[in-house]
Amino acid sequence: MSGVIVLGDNADWIVAGWVYDNVLAYIAEELEPSRRELAQLLLNSRTGVALGYCDLSGLDAGQFQSLAQAAARALSAVKKRGPSAFHYPSFYPGFVDRFEELRRLLEGDARLTTRPR
C-alpha cells in the first residue's frame, strides 16, 4: 500500500505506506497543540484510516506555513535520532530521502511566499 499527499498544481508526494504514515505522524506531533485541526487532518489521512490520501491543496497560506515549519522540525528530529531509532535501521536512509523530498516540495509551494491573513 502507498500514500499520497496532494499539494496542488500537479505537486504530489507518493511513497510507501509505512513512510507516509510515519511522516504524517511525525509532522502531526510537531503541530500539536497549536495547530490541532491540522494535526488531526494528517492523522486522519493515514493508510489505516483514509487509505493513504491527504489533500493539502485547500490549505491557506498560514496553515501551509505551519505545516512546512512542522515538517522541517520533524525531519530534523528524525535525523537527530538517527538510524538506531528505526526497527530496521537499514531503512533509515530511504526514509530520510523520501522525507527530504516532501520538504523540498513544501518549500517550493507558492503559499510559503504568501503572507498569512
mmCIF file of N, CA and C in Angstrom:
data_model
loop_
_atom_site.group_PDB
_atom_site.id
_atom_site.type_symbol
_atom_site.label_atom_id
_atom_site.label_comp_id
_atom_site.label_asym_id
_atom_site.label_seq_id
_atom_site.Cartn_x
_atom_site.Cartn_y
_atom_site.Cartn_z
ATOM 1 N N MET A 1 0.843 -1.170 0.000
ATOM 2 C CA MET A 1 0.000 0.000 0.000
ATOM 3 C C MET A 1 0.893 1.240 0.000
ATOM 4 N N SER A 2 0.401 2.292 -0.619
ATOM 5 C CA SER A 2 1.147 3.546 -0.669
ATOM 6 C C SER A 2 0.290 4.670 -0.110
ATOM 7 N N GLY A 3 0.914 5.828 0.036
ATOM 8 C CA GLY A 3 0.212 7.013 0.490
ATOM 9 C C GLY A 3 0.535 8.171 -0.430
ATOM 10 N N VAL A 4 -0.420 9.084 -0.566
ATOM 11 C CA VAL A 4 -0.221 10.241 -1.427
ATOM 12 C C VAL A 4 -0.655 11.512 -0.702
ATOM 13 N N ILE A 5 0.194 12.527 -0.804
ATOM 14 C CA ILE A 5 -0.157 13.866 -0.345
ATOM 15 C C ILE A 5 -0.298 14.727 -1.588
ATOM 16 N N VAL A 6 -1.454 15.339 -1.742
ATOM 17 C CA VAL A 6 -1.718 16.244 -2.852
ATOM 18 C C VAL A 6 -1.474 17.661 -2.352
ATOM 19 N N LEU A 7 -0.520 18.331 -2.978
ATOM 20 C CA LEU A 7 -0.212 19.707 -2.600
ATOM 21 C C LEU A 7 -0.927 20.704 -3.500
ATOM 22 N N GLY A 8 -1.242 20.301 -4.711
ATOM 23 C CA GLY A 8 -1.879 21.174 -5.687
ATOM 24 C C GLY A 8 -0.932 21.467 -6.829
ATOM 25 N N ASP A 9 -1.468 22.043 -7.904
ATOM 26 C CA ASP A 9 -0.663 22.394 -9.079
ATOM 27 C C ASP A 9 0.238 21.247 -9.525
ATOM 28 N N ASN A 10 -0.326 20.068 -9.614
ATOM 29 C CA ASN A 10 0.383 18.868 -10.067
ATOM 30 C C ASN A 10 1.567 18.492 -9.184
ATOM 31 N N ALA A 11 1.564 18.906 -7.931
ATOM 32 C CA ALA A 11 2.624 18.535 -6.990
ATOM 33 C C ALA A 11 2.058 17.513 -6.013
ATOM 34 N N ASP A 12 2.458 16.275 -6.198
ATOM 35 C CA ASP A 12 2.021 15.185 -5.330
ATOM 36 C C ASP A 12 3.245 14.480 -4.771
ATOM 37 N N TRP A 13 3.076 13.904 -3.597
ATOM 38 C CA TRP A 13 4.132 13.113 -2.962
ATOM 39 C C TRP A 13 3.561 11.729 -2.750
ATOM 40 N N ILE A 14 4.122 10.749 -3.438
ATOM 41 C CA ILE A 14 3.621 9.376 -3.384
ATOM 42 C C ILE A 14 4.749 8.479 -2.894
ATOM 43 N N VAL A 15 4.491 7.792 -1.776
ATOM 44 C CA VAL A 15 5.518 6.952 -1.154
ATOM 45 C C VAL A 15 4.882 5.692 -0.579
ATOM 46 N N ALA A 16 5.735 4.782 -0.138
ATOM 47 C CA ALA A 16 5.268 3.566 0.531
ATOM 48 C C ALA A 16 4.433 3.942 1.752
ATOM 49 N N GLY A 17 3.437 3.125 2.044
ATOM 50 C CA GLY A 17 2.517 3.416 3.135
ATOM 51 C C GLY A 17 3.181 3.617 4.480
ATOM 52 N N TRP A 18 4.196 2.808 4.787
ATOM 53 C CA TRP A 18 4.847 2.951 6.099
ATOM 54 C C TRP A 18 5.602 4.264 6.204
ATOM 55 N N VAL A 19 6.173 4.734 5.096
ATOM 56 C CA VAL A 19 6.854 6.030 5.088
ATOM 57 C C VAL A 19 5.818 7.133 5.284
ATOM 58 N N TYR A 20 4.763 7.068 4.502
ATOM 59 C CA TYR A 20 3.677 8.048 4.548
ATOM 60 C C TYR A 20 3.098 8.170 5.955
ATOM 61 N N ASP A 21 2.708 7.044 6.542
ATOM 62 C CA ASP A 21 2.093 7.060 7.874
ATOM 63 C C ASP A 21 3.022 7.649 8.922
ATOM 64 N N ASN A 22 4.279 7.262 8.890
ATOM 65 C CA ASN A 22 5.226 7.762 9.885
ATOM 66 C C ASN A 22 5.542 9.238 9.696
ATOM 67 N N VAL A 23 5.686 9.681 8.459
ATOM 68 C CA VAL A 23 5.937 11.101 8.209
ATOM 69 C C VAL A 23 4.750 11.931 8.695
ATOM 70 N N LEU A 24 3.529 11.498 8.382
ATOM 71 C CA LEU A 24 2.357 12.243 8.850
ATOM 72 C C LEU A 24 2.317 12.305 10.371
ATOM 73 N N ALA A 25 2.621 11.195 11.027
ATOM 74 C CA ALA A 25 2.608 11.163 12.495
ATOM 75 C C ALA A 25 3.674 12.092 13.075
ATOM 76 N N TYR A 26 4.869 12.087 12.502
ATOM 77 C CA TYR A 26 5.936 12.965 12.989
ATOM 78 C C TYR A 26 5.566 14.440 12.815
ATOM 79 N N ILE A 27 4.993 14.784 11.669
ATOM 80 C CA ILE A 27 4.602 16.179 11.437
ATOM 81 C C ILE A 27 3.462 16.568 12.373
ATOM 82 N N ALA A 28 2.481 15.687 12.533
ATOM 83 C CA ALA A 28 1.354 15.969 13.430
ATOM 84 C C ALA A 28 1.839 16.218 14.852
ATOM 85 N N GLU A 29 2.820 15.452 15.274
ATOM 86 C CA GLU A 29 3.387 15.626 16.617
ATOM 87 C C GLU A 29 3.978 17.024 16.783
ATOM 88 N N GLU A 30 4.598 17.525 15.730
ATOM 89 C CA GLU A 30 5.182 18.872 15.775
ATOM 90 C C GLU A 30 4.115 19.963 15.711
ATOM 91 N N LEU A 31 2.954 19.653 15.160
ATOM 92 C CA LEU A 31 1.871 20.633 15.055
ATOM 93 C C LEU A 31 1.083 20.783 16.356
ATOM 94 N N GLU A 32 1.048 19.744 17.172
ATOM 95 C CA GLU A 32 0.292 19.791 18.429
ATOM 96 C C GLU A 32 0.993 20.703 19.421
ATOM 97 N N PRO A 33 0.314 21.407 20.279
ATOM 98 C CA PRO A 33 -1.130 21.585 20.327
ATOM 99 C C PRO A 33 -1.603 22.827 19.579
ATOM 100 N N SER A 34 -0.672 23.611 19.024
ATOM 101 C CA SER A 34 -1.052 24.901 18.435
ATOM 102 C C SER A 34 -1.904 24.780 17.173
ATOM 103 N N ARG A 35 -1.723 23.741 16.412
ATOM 104 C CA ARG A 35 -2.485 23.538 15.167
ATOM 105 C C ARG A 35 -3.176 22.177 15.209
ATOM 106 N N ARG A 36 -3.984 21.973 16.228
ATOM 107 C CA ARG A 36 -4.631 20.689 16.466
ATOM 108 C C ARG A 36 -5.456 20.201 15.266
ATOM 109 N N GLU A 37 -6.217 21.100 14.634
ATOM 110 C CA GLU A 37 -7.047 20.687 13.489
ATOM 111 C C GLU A 37 -6.190 20.168 12.344
ATOM 112 N N LEU A 38 -5.107 20.846 12.076
ATOM 113 C CA LEU A 38 -4.209 20.427 11.003
ATOM 114 C C LEU A 38 -3.538 19.102 11.359
ATOM 115 N N ALA A 39 -3.147 18.959 12.612
ATOM 116 C CA ALA A 39 -2.560 17.694 13.066
ATOM 117 C C ALA A 39 -3.562 16.553 12.898
ATOM 118 N N GLN A 40 -4.821 16.795 13.241
ATOM 119 C CA GLN A 40 -5.849 15.764 13.098
ATOM 120 C C GLN A 40 -6.087 15.416 11.630
ATOM 121 N N LEU A 41 -6.030 16.412 10.749
ATOM 122 C CA LEU A 41 -6.162 16.138 9.312
ATOM 123 C C LEU A 41 -5.099 15.142 8.875
ATOM 124 N N LEU A 42 -3.865 15.352 9.311
ATOM 125 C CA LEU A 42 -2.783 14.444 8.937
ATOM 126 C C LEU A 42 -3.005 13.056 9.522
ATOM 127 N N LEU A 43 -3.316 12.995 10.802
ATOM 128 C CA LEU A 43 -3.509 11.693 11.453
ATOM 129 C C LEU A 43 -4.691 10.933 10.860
ATOM 130 N N ASN A 44 -5.728 11.657 10.480
ATOM 131 C CA ASN A 44 -6.908 11.019 9.889
ATOM 132 C C ASN A 44 -6.713 10.649 8.424
ATOM 133 N N SER A 45 -5.566 10.993 7.863
ATOM 134 C CA SER A 45 -5.265 10.674 6.460
ATOM 135 C C SER A 45 -4.345 9.471 6.316
ATOM 136 N N ARG A 46 -3.954 8.864 7.430
ATOM 137 C CA ARG A 46 -3.051 7.711 7.369
ATOM 138 C C ARG A 46 -3.731 6.519 6.702
ATOM 139 N N THR A 47 -2.928 5.571 6.288
ATOM 140 C CA THR A 47 -3.437 4.449 5.487
ATOM 141 C C THR A 47 -4.492 3.625 6.207
ATOM 142 N N GLY A 48 -4.402 3.472 7.499
ATOM 143 C CA GLY A 48 -5.383 2.682 8.233
ATOM 144 C C GLY A 48 -6.706 3.382 8.426
ATOM 145 N N VAL A 49 -6.733 4.695 8.181
ATOM 146 C CA VAL A 49 -7.937 5.491 8.400
ATOM 147 C C VAL A 49 -8.551 5.930 7.075
ATOM 148 N N ALA A 50 -7.754 6.507 6.207
ATOM 149 C CA ALA A 50 -8.262 7.102 4.967
ATOM 150 C C ALA A 50 -7.609 6.508 3.727
ATOM 151 N N LEU A 51 -7.112 5.321 3.842
ATOM 152 C CA LEU A 51 -6.495 4.627 2.712
ATOM 153 C C LEU A 51 -5.323 5.383 2.099
ATOM 154 N N GLY A 52 -4.670 6.233 2.889
ATOM 155 C CA GLY A 52 -3.437 6.867 2.431
ATOM 156 C C GLY A 52 -3.605 8.016 1.472
ATOM 157 N N TYR A 53 -4.566 8.886 1.730
ATOM 158 C CA TYR A 53 -4.789 10.031 0.853
ATOM 159 C C TYR A 53 -4.937 11.285 1.704
ATOM 160 N N CYS A 54 -4.126 12.293 1.425
ATOM 161 C CA CYS A 54 -4.167 13.556 2.163
ATOM 162 C C CYS A 54 -4.108 14.711 1.167
ATOM 163 N N ASP A 55 -5.191 15.462 1.074
ATOM 164 C CA ASP A 55 -5.264 16.588 0.146
ATOM 165 C C ASP A 55 -4.997 17.884 0.910
ATOM 166 N N LEU A 56 -3.862 18.483 0.642
ATOM 167 C CA LEU A 56 -3.470 19.731 1.299
ATOM 168 C C LEU A 56 -3.625 20.937 0.376
ATOM 169 N N SER A 57 -4.233 20.728 -0.778
ATOM 170 C CA SER A 57 -4.348 21.812 -1.754
ATOM 171 C C SER A 57 -5.240 22.950 -1.261
ATOM 172 N N GLY A 58 -6.135 22.676 -0.322
ATOM 173 C CA GLY A 58 -7.042 23.704 0.179
ATOM 174 C C GLY A 58 -6.528 24.484 1.374
ATOM 175 N N LEU A 59 -5.323 24.187 1.831
ATOM 176 C CA LEU A 59 -4.790 24.924 2.982
ATOM 177 C C LEU A 59 -4.489 26.367 2.600
ATOM 178 N N ASP A 60 -4.811 27.287 3.501
ATOM 179 C CA ASP A 60 -4.446 28.679 3.241
ATOM 180 C C ASP A 60 -2.960 28.875 3.566
ATOM 181 N N ALA A 61 -2.457 30.065 3.297
ATOM 182 C CA ALA A 61 -1.023 30.327 3.462
ATOM 183 C C ALA A 61 -0.564 30.107 4.903
ATOM 184 N N GLY A 62 -1.341 30.545 5.870
ATOM 185 C CA GLY A 62 -0.959 30.379 7.268
ATOM 186 C C GLY A 62 -0.887 28.923 7.682
ATOM 187 N N GLN A 63 -1.889 28.151 7.285
ATOM 188 C CA GLN A 63 -1.897 26.720 7.591
ATOM 189 C C GLN A 63 -0.724 26.024 6.913
ATOM 190 N N PHE A 64 -0.504 26.385 5.647
ATOM 191 C CA PHE A 64 0.569 25.741 4.892
ATOM 192 C C PHE A 64 1.934 26.071 5.486
ATOM 193 N N GLN A 65 2.117 27.307 5.902
ATOM 194 C CA GLN A 65 3.387 27.690 6.508
ATOM 195 C C GLN A 65 3.616 26.937 7.817
ATOM 196 N N SER A 66 2.564 26.776 8.611
ATOM 197 C CA SER A 66 2.681 25.986 9.849
ATOM 198 C C SER A 66 3.059 24.549 9.532
ATOM 199 N N LEU A 67 2.441 23.989 8.505
ATOM 200 C CA LEU A 67 2.732 22.622 8.086
ATOM 201 C C LEU A 67 4.188 22.489 7.645
ATOM 202 N N ALA A 68 4.653 23.403 6.814
ATOM 203 C CA ALA A 68 6.029 23.339 6.309
ATOM 204 C C ALA A 68 7.035 23.477 7.447
ATOM 205 N N GLN A 69 6.766 24.360 8.388
ATOM 206 C CA GLN A 69 7.665 24.525 9.533
ATOM 207 C C GLN A 69 7.678 23.269 10.398
ATOM 208 N N ALA A 70 6.500 22.680 10.619
ATOM 209 C CA ALA A 70 6.418 21.448 11.412
ATOM 210 C C ALA A 70 7.149 20.307 10.712
ATOM 211 N N ALA A 71 7.032 20.237 9.385
ATOM 212 C CA ALA A 71 7.724 19.187 8.631
ATOM 213 C C ALA A 71 9.236 19.342 8.769
ATOM 214 N N ALA A 72 9.723 20.576 8.710
ATOM 215 C CA ALA A 72 11.167 20.813 8.861
ATOM 216 C C ALA A 72 11.638 20.407 10.258
ATOM 217 N N ARG A 73 10.864 20.737 11.285
ATOM 218 C CA ARG A 73 11.229 20.344 12.654
ATOM 219 C C ARG A 73 11.198 18.829 12.810
ATOM 220 N N ALA A 74 10.183 18.195 12.231
ATOM 221 C CA ALA A 74 10.056 16.736 12.332
ATOM 222 C C ALA A 74 11.221 16.042 11.639
ATOM 223 N N LEU A 75 11.589 16.511 10.459
ATOM 224 C CA LEU A 75 12.716 15.924 9.739
ATOM 225 C C LEU A 75 14.005 16.093 10.538
ATOM 226 N N SER A 76 14.189 17.250 11.118
ATOM 227 C CA SER A 76 15.370 17.491 11.946
ATOM 228 C C SER A 76 15.411 16.530 13.134
ATOM 229 N N ALA A 77 14.262 16.285 13.753
ATOM 230 C CA ALA A 77 14.193 15.362 14.893
ATOM 231 C C ALA A 77 14.521 13.936 14.466
ATOM 232 N N VAL A 78 14.027 13.527 13.292
ATOM 233 C CA VAL A 78 14.325 12.187 12.774
ATOM 234 C C VAL A 78 15.827 12.043 12.551
ATOM 235 N N LYS A 79 16.437 13.049 11.956
ATOM 236 C CA LYS A 79 17.879 12.996 11.705
ATOM 237 C C LYS A 79 18.667 12.962 13.008
ATOM 238 N N LYS A 80 18.190 13.685 14.003
ATOM 239 C CA LYS A 80 18.877 13.708 15.298
ATOM 240 C C LYS A 80 18.816 12.338 15.967
ATOM 241 N N ARG A 81 17.674 11.656 15.865
ATOM 242 C CA ARG A 81 17.533 10.321 16.468
ATOM 243 C C ARG A 81 18.381 9.289 15.740
ATOM 244 N N GLY A 82 18.509 9.432 14.431
ATOM 245 C CA GLY A 82 19.358 8.543 13.649
ATOM 246 C C GLY A 82 18.780 7.165 13.396
ATOM 247 N N PRO A 83 19.534 6.325 12.677
ATOM 248 C CA PRO A 83 19.052 5.010 12.256
ATOM 249 C C PRO A 83 18.756 4.062 13.411
ATOM 250 N N SER A 84 19.413 4.233 14.531
ATOM 251 C CA SER A 84 19.195 3.300 15.645
ATOM 252 C C SER A 84 17.780 3.394 16.207
ATOM 253 N N ALA A 85 17.063 4.477 15.910
ATOM 254 C CA ALA A 85 15.682 4.624 16.371
ATOM 255 C C ALA A 85 14.706 3.811 15.519
ATOM 256 N N PHE A 86 15.174 3.280 14.403
ATOM 257 C CA PHE A 86 14.323 2.514 13.494
ATOM 258 C C PHE A 86 14.357 1.032 13.843
ATOM 259 N N HIS A 87 13.217 0.381 13.681
ATOM 260 C CA HIS A 87 13.157 -1.066 13.893
ATOM 261 C C HIS A 87 14.119 -1.766 12.929
ATOM 262 N N TYR A 88 14.134 -1.287 11.691
ATOM 263 C CA TYR A 88 15.081 -1.775 10.685
ATOM 264 C C TYR A 88 15.982 -0.599 10.299
ATOM 265 N N PRO A 89 17.124 -0.446 10.961
ATOM 266 C CA PRO A 89 17.999 0.700 10.689
ATOM 267 C C PRO A 89 18.400 0.843 9.221
ATOM 268 N N SER A 90 18.420 -0.252 8.486
ATOM 269 C CA SER A 90 18.801 -0.167 7.072
ATOM 270 C C SER A 90 17.764 0.602 6.244
ATOM 271 N N PHE A 91 16.550 0.769 6.763
ATOM 272 C CA PHE A 91 15.510 1.518 6.050
ATOM 273 C C PHE A 91 15.625 3.028 6.276
ATOM 274 N N TYR A 92 16.436 3.421 7.239
ATOM 275 C CA TYR A 92 16.558 4.833 7.617
ATOM 276 C C TYR A 92 16.961 5.741 6.448
ATOM 277 N N PRO A 93 18.015 5.424 5.684
ATOM 278 C CA PRO A 93 18.408 6.339 4.602
ATOM 279 C C PRO A 93 17.284 6.594 3.592
ATOM 280 N N GLY A 94 16.571 5.556 3.207
ATOM 281 C CA GLY A 94 15.471 5.733 2.261
ATOM 282 C C GLY A 94 14.344 6.563 2.844
ATOM 283 N N PHE A 95 14.057 6.341 4.126
ATOM 284 C CA PHE A 95 13.019 7.116 4.805
ATOM 285 C C PHE A 95 13.382 8.598 4.814
ATOM 286 N N VAL A 96 14.614 8.896 5.187
ATOM 287 C CA VAL A 96 15.064 10.291 5.230
ATOM 288 C C VAL A 96 15.039 10.902 3.827
ATOM 289 N N ASP A 97 15.448 10.146 2.821
ATOM 290 C CA ASP A 97 15.408 10.648 1.436
ATOM 291 C C ASP A 97 13.993 11.045 1.036
ATOM 292 N N ARG A 98 13.018 10.192 1.356
ATOM 293 C CA ARG A 98 11.628 10.491 0.997
ATOM 294 C C ARG A 98 11.100 11.689 1.791
ATOM 295 N N PHE A 99 11.474 11.776 3.059
ATOM 296 C CA PHE A 99 11.044 12.898 3.900
ATOM 297 C C PHE A 99 11.633 14.197 3.359
ATOM 298 N N GLU A 100 12.900 14.171 2.955
ATOM 299 C CA GLU A 100 13.530 15.359 2.370
ATOM 300 C C GLU A 100 12.860 15.744 1.056
ATOM 301 N N GLU A 101 12.440 14.755 0.298
ATOM 302 C CA GLU A 101 11.712 15.013 -0.943
ATOM 303 C C GLU A 101 10.430 15.794 -0.649
ATOM 304 N N LEU A 102 9.692 15.387 0.384
ATOM 305 C CA LEU A 102 8.481 16.117 0.769
ATOM 306 C C LEU A 102 8.833 17.531 1.212
ATOM 307 N N ARG A 103 9.874 17.681 2.010
ATOM 308 C CA ARG A 103 10.280 19.013 2.467
ATOM 309 C C ARG A 103 10.575 19.931 1.284
ATOM 310 N N ARG A 104 11.248 19.411 0.272
ATOM 311 C CA ARG A 104 11.541 20.219 -0.927
ATOM 312 C C ARG A 104 10.258 20.617 -1.649
ATOM 313 N N LEU A 105 9.310 19.693 -1.745
ATOM 314 C CA LEU A 105 8.028 20.020 -2.379
ATOM 315 C C LEU A 105 7.303 21.113 -1.594
ATOM 316 N N LEU A 106 7.309 20.994 -0.282
ATOM 317 C CA LEU A 106 6.662 22.010 0.553
ATOM 318 C C LEU A 106 7.340 23.360 0.374
ATOM 319 N N GLU A 107 8.663 23.366 0.364
ATOM 320 C CA GLU A 107 9.409 24.617 0.221
ATOM 321 C C GLU A 107 9.197 25.275 -1.136
ATOM 322 N N GLY A 108 8.850 24.489 -2.149
ATOM 323 C CA GLY A 108 8.632 25.033 -3.478
ATOM 324 C C GLY A 108 7.227 25.552 -3.714
ATOM 325 N N ASP A 109 6.367 25.417 -2.736
ATOM 326 C CA ASP A 109 4.972 25.834 -2.888
ATOM 327 C C ASP A 109 4.841 27.349 -2.735
ATOM 328 N N ALA A 110 4.028 27.959 -3.583
ATOM 329 C CA ALA A 110 3.844 29.413 -3.576
ATOM 330 C C ALA A 110 3.246 29.925 -2.269
ATOM 331 N N ARG A 111 2.556 29.070 -1.529
ATOM 332 C CA ARG A 111 1.948 29.524 -0.270
ATOM 333 C C ARG A 111 2.988 29.914 0.777
ATOM 334 N N LEU A 112 4.228 29.499 0.588
ATOM 335 C CA LEU A 112 5.269 29.903 1.532
ATOM 336 C C LEU A 112 5.718 31.341 1.308
ATOM 337 N N THR A 113 5.436 31.883 0.136
ATOM 338 C CA THR A 113 5.813 33.268 -0.133
ATOM 339 C C THR A 113 4.629 34.212 0.013
ATOM 340 N N THR A 114 3.471 33.665 0.365
ATOM 341 C CA THR A 114 2.266 34.462 0.571
ATOM 342 C C THR A 114 2.150 34.785 2.050
ATOM 343 N N ARG A 115 1.827 36.011 2.365
ATOM 344 C CA ARG A 115 1.669 36.386 3.773
ATOM 345 C C ARG A 115 0.358 35.824 4.304
ATOM 346 N N PRO A 116 0.411 35.153 5.475
ATOM 347 C CA PRO A 116 -0.828 34.640 6.061
ATOM 348 C C PRO A 116 -1.731 35.770 6.524
ATOM 349 N N ARG A 117 -3.035 35.493 6.516
ATOM 350 C CA ARG A 117 -4.002 36.511 6.959
ATOM 351 C C ARG A 117 -4.202 36.445 8.442
#
